Steps between C-alpha positions, in 0.01 A plus 500: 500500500242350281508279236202431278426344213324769184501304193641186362907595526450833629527543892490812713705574804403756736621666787337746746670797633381633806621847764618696173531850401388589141774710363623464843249797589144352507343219712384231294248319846423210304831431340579363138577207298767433265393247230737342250389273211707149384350346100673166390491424161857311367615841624450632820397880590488703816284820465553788733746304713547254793372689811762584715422827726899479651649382150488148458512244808614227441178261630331706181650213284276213722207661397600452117579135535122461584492570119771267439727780382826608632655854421707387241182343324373892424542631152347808497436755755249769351509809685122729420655765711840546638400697892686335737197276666498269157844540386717515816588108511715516158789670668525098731342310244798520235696475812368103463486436130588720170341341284180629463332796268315809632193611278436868505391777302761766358484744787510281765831354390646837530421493849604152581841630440448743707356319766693175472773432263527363149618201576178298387390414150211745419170427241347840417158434385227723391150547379351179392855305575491123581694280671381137398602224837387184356161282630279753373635755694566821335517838676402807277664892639293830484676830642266705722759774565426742792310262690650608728908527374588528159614175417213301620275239271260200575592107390206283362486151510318407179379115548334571869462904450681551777601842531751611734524874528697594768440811683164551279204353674660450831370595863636566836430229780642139526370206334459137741268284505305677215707583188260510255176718412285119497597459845399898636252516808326821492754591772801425237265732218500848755843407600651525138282780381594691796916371462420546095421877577810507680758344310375682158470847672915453617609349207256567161307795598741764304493245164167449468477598146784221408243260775237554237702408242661183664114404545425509145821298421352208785200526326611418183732199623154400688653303741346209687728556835675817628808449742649811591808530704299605771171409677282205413475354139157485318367161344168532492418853375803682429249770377478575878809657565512661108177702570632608868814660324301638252316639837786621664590691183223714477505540867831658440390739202246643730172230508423393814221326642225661662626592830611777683820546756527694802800589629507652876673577817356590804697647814177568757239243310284798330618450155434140575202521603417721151637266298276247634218695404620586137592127522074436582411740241669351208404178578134609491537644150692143376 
Protein backbone atom coordinates (compact mmCIF):
# COMPACT_ATOMS: atom_id res chain seq x y z
CA UNK A 1 0.00 0.00 0.00
CA UNK A 2 1.13 3.52 -0.13
CA UNK A 3 1.11 6.14 2.12
CA UNK A 4 1.90 9.71 1.15
CA UNK A 5 1.75 12.79 2.43
CA UNK A 6 -0.82 15.65 0.08
CA UNK A 7 -1.21 18.58 2.20
CA UNK A 8 -0.63 19.69 5.69
CA UNK A 9 -3.23 17.05 7.64
CA UNK A 10 -4.46 15.48 4.63
CA UNK A 11 -2.75 12.07 3.60
CA UNK A 12 -3.58 9.66 0.82
CA UNK A 13 -3.49 5.92 0.95
CA UNK A 14 -3.38 3.93 -2.06
CA UNK A 15 -3.54 0.56 -3.12
CA UNK A 16 -2.96 -1.13 -6.52
CA UNK A 17 -5.08 -3.83 -7.82
CA UNK A 18 -3.67 -5.98 -10.26
CA UNK A 19 -5.15 -9.59 -12.55
CA UNK A 20 -8.83 -8.06 -12.41
CA UNK A 21 -11.84 -8.28 -14.48
CA UNK A 22 -13.79 -4.99 -15.02
CA UNK A 23 -17.35 -5.87 -14.39
CA UNK A 24 -15.88 -9.22 -14.12
CA UNK A 25 -16.04 -9.29 -18.10
CA UNK A 26 -13.18 -7.06 -19.42
CA UNK A 27 -9.37 -7.25 -18.94
CA UNK A 28 -8.11 -4.32 -17.31
CA UNK A 29 -3.73 -5.32 -18.48
CA UNK A 30 -2.49 -2.62 -16.47
CA UNK A 31 -4.62 -2.95 -13.42
CA UNK A 32 -6.11 -0.13 -11.08
CA UNK A 33 -5.67 1.79 -8.02
CA UNK A 34 -7.90 2.40 -5.23
CA UNK A 35 -7.15 5.76 -3.51
CA UNK A 36 -8.71 6.87 -0.24
CA UNK A 37 -8.22 10.35 1.31
CA UNK A 38 -7.61 11.01 5.46
CA UNK A 39 -7.99 15.42 6.49
CA UNK A 40 -7.30 16.17 10.27
CA UNK A 41 -8.60 19.13 11.54
CA UNK A 42 -9.93 18.73 15.55
CA UNK A 43 -12.09 16.29 13.59
CA UNK A 44 -10.96 13.67 11.59
CA UNK A 45 -12.44 12.58 7.98
CA UNK A 46 -11.99 9.61 5.72
CA UNK A 47 -13.17 10.29 2.10
CA UNK A 48 -14.07 7.44 -0.14
CA UNK A 49 -12.90 4.86 2.39
CA UNK A 50 -9.93 2.84 3.77
CA UNK A 51 -8.81 0.56 0.86
CA UNK A 52 -9.56 -2.79 1.50
CA UNK A 53 -10.07 -4.97 -1.87
CA UNK A 54 -11.19 -8.30 0.57
CA UNK A 55 -13.09 -6.00 3.20
CA UNK A 56 -10.93 -4.75 5.73
CA UNK A 57 -7.63 -6.68 6.93
CA UNK A 58 -6.76 -6.17 9.76
CA UNK A 59 -2.80 -4.90 9.04
CA UNK A 60 -5.01 -1.91 7.19
CA UNK A 61 -5.08 -0.29 10.72
CA UNK A 62 -0.81 -0.18 10.78
CA UNK A 63 -0.92 1.85 7.94
CA UNK A 64 -3.21 4.51 9.83
CA UNK A 65 -1.02 4.68 12.87
CA UNK A 66 1.66 6.14 10.45
CA UNK A 67 -0.84 9.08 10.78
CA UNK A 68 -1.05 8.68 14.37
CA UNK A 69 -4.71 7.72 14.15
CA UNK A 70 -6.40 4.64 15.23
CA UNK A 71 -9.96 3.59 13.91
CA UNK A 72 -11.71 4.82 16.69
CA UNK A 73 -9.98 8.34 16.11
CA UNK A 74 -12.31 8.70 12.65
CA UNK A 75 -15.29 10.96 12.79
CA UNK A 76 -16.54 11.08 9.59
CA UNK A 77 -16.49 8.75 6.76
CA UNK A 78 -17.77 10.67 3.53
CA UNK A 79 -18.84 8.38 0.96
CA UNK A 80 -18.82 10.52 -3.00
CA UNK A 81 -20.22 7.35 -4.35
CA UNK A 82 -21.54 4.28 -2.75
CA UNK A 83 -20.18 1.20 -5.72
CA UNK A 84 -18.77 -1.33 -3.86
CA UNK A 85 -14.82 -0.49 -4.65
CA UNK A 86 -15.16 2.84 -2.22
CA UNK A 87 -17.83 1.80 0.03
CA UNK A 88 -17.34 -1.96 0.63
CA UNK A 89 -15.15 -1.58 3.98
CA UNK A 90 -18.24 -0.02 6.08
CA UNK A 91 -19.95 -3.35 6.39
CA UNK A 92 -16.17 -4.38 8.89
CA UNK A 93 -15.49 -1.01 9.80
CA UNK A 94 -18.62 -0.53 12.24
CA UNK A 95 -17.77 -4.04 12.99
CA UNK A 96 -14.67 -2.08 15.03
CA UNK A 97 -16.19 1.14 16.25
CA UNK A 98 -19.90 2.80 16.02
CA UNK A 99 -19.20 5.77 16.61
CA UNK A 100 -18.59 7.50 13.66
CA UNK A 101 -20.93 9.56 10.96
CA UNK A 102 -21.28 8.75 7.24
CA UNK A 103 -21.62 11.94 4.93
CA UNK A 104 -23.68 11.37 1.86
CA UNK A 105 -26.02 12.88 -0.37
CA UNK A 106 -29.90 11.98 -0.22
CA UNK A 107 -29.86 9.17 -2.73
CA UNK A 108 -27.03 7.50 -1.71
CA UNK A 109 -28.38 6.95 1.77
CA UNK A 110 -31.21 5.11 0.26
CA UNK A 111 -28.84 2.73 -1.01
CA UNK A 112 -26.65 2.35 1.97
CA UNK A 113 -29.61 0.68 3.44
CA UNK A 114 -29.81 -1.29 0.88
CA UNK A 115 -26.42 -2.22 0.60
CA UNK A 116 -25.44 -2.26 4.27
CA UNK A 117 -27.70 -1.66 7.10
CA UNK A 118 -28.85 1.36 9.07
CA UNK A 119 -27.08 0.83 11.81
CA UNK A 120 -24.70 3.96 11.38
CA UNK A 121 -25.46 7.59 12.08
CA UNK A 122 -26.01 9.21 8.60
CA UNK A 123 -25.23 13.26 7.54
CA UNK A 124 -27.13 13.94 4.29
CA UNK A 125 -25.54 16.87 2.77
CA UNK A 126 -26.19 18.69 -0.38
CA UNK A 127 -25.33 21.45 -2.75
CA UNK A 128 -23.02 23.89 -1.19
CA UNK A 129 -23.18 21.84 2.37
CA UNK A 130 -20.21 22.14 4.82
CA UNK A 131 -18.85 20.24 7.27
CA UNK A 132 -16.39 22.57 9.31
CA UNK A 133 -13.26 19.97 11.18
CA UNK A 134 -11.39 22.51 13.02
CA UNK A 135 -7.48 23.81 12.03
CA UNK A 136 -8.69 25.43 9.06
CA UNK A 137 -10.01 22.51 7.68
CA UNK A 138 -13.37 22.72 6.21
CA UNK A 139 -14.72 20.39 3.51
CA UNK A 140 -17.45 21.99 1.18
CA UNK A 141 -20.12 19.04 -0.85
CA UNK A 142 -21.30 19.49 -4.54
CA UNK A 143 -23.61 16.60 -6.06
CA UNK A 144 -22.54 15.58 -9.58
CA UNK A 145 -25.34 13.01 -9.98
CA UNK A 146 -24.95 10.47 -12.87
CA UNK A 147 -21.37 10.54 -12.86
CA UNK A 148 -21.62 7.63 -13.16
CA UNK A 149 -24.60 6.37 -10.37
CA UNK A 150 -27.10 8.58 -9.20
CA UNK A 151 -26.00 9.42 -5.94
CA UNK A 152 -22.54 10.48 -6.69
CA UNK A 153 -20.91 14.17 -5.79
CA UNK A 154 -17.28 15.58 -5.40
CA UNK A 155 -15.76 16.91 -1.74
CA UNK A 156 -13.56 20.13 -1.82
CA UNK A 157 -11.14 20.97 0.55
CA UNK A 158 -11.33 24.77 0.76
CA UNK A 159 -7.90 25.96 2.59
CA UNK A 160 -5.50 23.71 0.14
CA UNK A 161 -8.24 23.35 -2.88
CA UNK A 162 -8.00 20.01 -2.68
CA UNK A 163 -10.61 18.39 -4.53
CA UNK A 164 -11.37 14.89 -4.21
CA UNK A 165 -13.80 13.63 -6.78
CA UNK A 166 -13.99 10.18 -6.77
CA UNK A 167 -14.73 8.28 -9.81
CA UNK A 168 -14.52 11.76 -11.88
CA UNK A 169 -11.07 12.31 -13.19
CA UNK A 170 -9.76 8.89 -12.54
CA UNK A 171 -7.73 6.44 -14.92
CA UNK A 172 -7.05 2.84 -15.27
CA UNK A 173 -3.38 1.61 -14.44
CA UNK A 174 -1.59 1.51 -10.98
CA UNK A 175 0.12 4.25 -9.36
CA UNK A 176 4.03 3.39 -7.60
CA UNK A 177 6.68 5.13 -7.61
CA UNK A 178 4.98 8.06 -9.50
CA UNK A 179 1.65 9.25 -8.00
CA UNK A 180 1.50 12.50 -9.10
CA UNK A 181 1.27 14.44 -12.59
CA UNK A 182 4.89 16.54 -11.28
CA UNK A 183 6.53 13.33 -11.15
CA UNK A 184 5.18 11.83 -14.97
CA UNK A 185 8.04 10.64 -17.44
CA UNK A 186 6.78 10.88 -20.86
CA UNK A 187 6.34 7.10 -20.46
CA UNK A 188 3.84 7.77 -17.33
CA UNK A 189 2.00 10.76 -19.88
CA UNK A 190 1.10 7.86 -22.96
CA UNK A 191 0.48 5.43 -20.26
CA UNK A 192 -2.45 7.46 -18.60
CA UNK A 193 -3.80 8.94 -21.76
CA UNK A 194 -3.94 5.58 -23.19
CA UNK A 195 -5.46 3.95 -19.43
CA UNK A 196 -7.55 7.54 -19.35
CA UNK A 197 -9.20 6.44 -22.74
CA UNK A 198 -9.88 3.29 -21.15
CA UNK A 199 -11.23 3.80 -17.90
CA UNK A 200 -13.64 6.80 -19.23
CA UNK A 201 -14.83 4.74 -22.30
CA UNK A 202 -16.04 1.67 -19.49
CA UNK A 203 -17.22 3.81 -17.02
CA UNK A 204 -18.23 7.69 -18.33
CA UNK A 205 -18.64 7.23 -21.94
CA UNK A 206 -22.69 6.89 -21.77
CA UNK A 207 -22.81 10.24 -19.22
CA UNK A 208 -20.91 12.43 -20.99
CA UNK A 209 -23.37 15.16 -21.03
CA UNK A 210 -23.51 15.05 -16.95
CA UNK A 211 -19.10 14.79 -17.57
CA UNK A 212 -19.52 18.20 -19.08
CA UNK A 213 -21.37 19.41 -16.49
CA UNK A 214 -19.23 17.98 -13.54
CA UNK A 215 -16.34 19.94 -15.52
CA UNK A 216 -17.94 23.18 -15.26
CA UNK A 217 -18.71 22.57 -11.50
CA UNK A 218 -14.47 21.77 -11.06
CA UNK A 219 -14.03 24.74 -12.83
CA UNK A 220 -15.79 26.89 -10.78
CA UNK A 221 -14.35 25.36 -7.38
CA UNK A 222 -10.86 25.96 -9.39
CA UNK A 223 -9.05 23.67 -7.53
CA UNK A 224 -5.32 23.69 -6.90
CA UNK A 225 -5.05 19.61 -6.56
CA UNK A 226 -7.34 16.88 -7.97
CA UNK A 227 -7.30 13.39 -6.12
CA UNK A 228 -9.62 11.10 -7.57
CA UNK A 229 -10.31 7.72 -6.22
CA UNK A 230 -8.47 6.37 -8.92
CA UNK A 231 -5.20 6.94 -10.85
CA UNK A 232 -2.61 9.52 -9.99
CA UNK A 233 -3.48 12.92 -8.28
CA UNK A 234 -2.59 16.28 -10.02
CA UNK A 235 -0.52 19.08 -8.12
CA UNK A 236 0.96 20.85 -10.53
CA UNK A 237 -1.62 21.45 -13.30
CA UNK A 238 -4.78 19.95 -12.43
CA UNK A 239 -5.92 21.66 -15.73
CA UNK A 240 -4.24 18.55 -17.29
CA UNK A 241 -6.53 15.97 -16.52
CA UNK A 242 -9.79 18.68 -16.68
CA UNK A 243 -9.06 19.38 -20.42
CA UNK A 244 -8.45 15.44 -21.17
CA UNK A 245 -12.10 14.77 -19.83
CA UNK A 246 -13.32 17.52 -21.55
CA UNK A 247 -11.44 15.47 -24.55
CA UNK A 248 -12.83 12.31 -23.89
CA UNK A 249 -16.28 13.92 -23.93
CA UNK A 250 -16.37 15.09 -27.24
CA UNK A 251 -14.66 12.00 -28.34
CA UNK A 252 -17.75 10.32 -27.14
CA UNK A 253 -20.38 12.74 -28.88
CA UNK A 254 -18.75 11.92 -32.11
CA UNK A 255 -15.22 14.27 -32.37
CA UNK A 256 -12.40 12.41 -32.84
CA UNK A 257 -9.03 13.20 -33.78
CA UNK A 258 -7.78 12.99 -37.11
CA UNK A 259 -7.24 9.43 -37.70
CA UNK A 260 -8.65 6.69 -39.36
CA UNK A 261 -9.22 2.78 -38.17
CA UNK A 262 -8.99 -0.26 -40.07
CA UNK A 263 -10.43 -3.14 -39.02
CA UNK A 264 -9.42 -6.58 -40.93
CA UNK A 265 -9.11 -10.25 -41.06
CA UNK A 266 -7.29 -12.14 -43.36
CA UNK A 267 -7.57 -16.09 -43.83
CA UNK A 268 -4.94 -16.58 -47.05
CA UNK A 269 -2.93 -13.02 -46.50
CA UNK A 270 -4.69 -11.20 -49.67
CA UNK A 271 -6.86 -8.93 -47.73
CA UNK A 272 -3.74 -8.32 -45.77
CA UNK A 273 -1.77 -7.59 -48.13
CA UNK A 274 -4.69 -4.86 -49.45
CA UNK A 275 -4.95 -3.40 -46.41
CA UNK A 276 -1.40 -2.66 -46.40
CA UNK A 277 -1.75 -0.84 -49.43
CA UNK A 278 -4.90 1.24 -48.41
CA UNK A 279 -2.81 1.46 -45.19
CA UNK A 280 0.27 3.25 -47.74
CA UNK A 281 -2.25 5.25 -49.44
CA UNK A 282 -3.75 7.05 -46.59
CA UNK A 283 -0.70 7.70 -45.11
CA UNK A 284 0.44 9.50 -48.28
CA UNK A 285 -2.61 11.78 -48.26
CA UNK A 286 -1.94 12.59 -44.16
Amino acid sequence: MNKTKLNEDIYMLSENIDHMLFESMWDVPNGVSLNSYIVKGDKIAIIDGIIGWDGLPESLYAHLKEFDITPEDIDYLVVNHIEPDHSGWIENFKKVTKDFTVVMTKKAEAMLNSFYGNEVDTMIVGKGDSLDLGKGKKLTFHPIPNIHWPETMMTFEEESKTLFPCDMYGAFGTIKETMFDDQFTEQDKALYEKEGIRYYSNVMTTFSKMTKMAIEKTKELAPKVIAPGHGPVYRENPGTIIDAYARYAEYASGKGNNEITILWGSMYGMTGKAVQHVKAMLEEKG
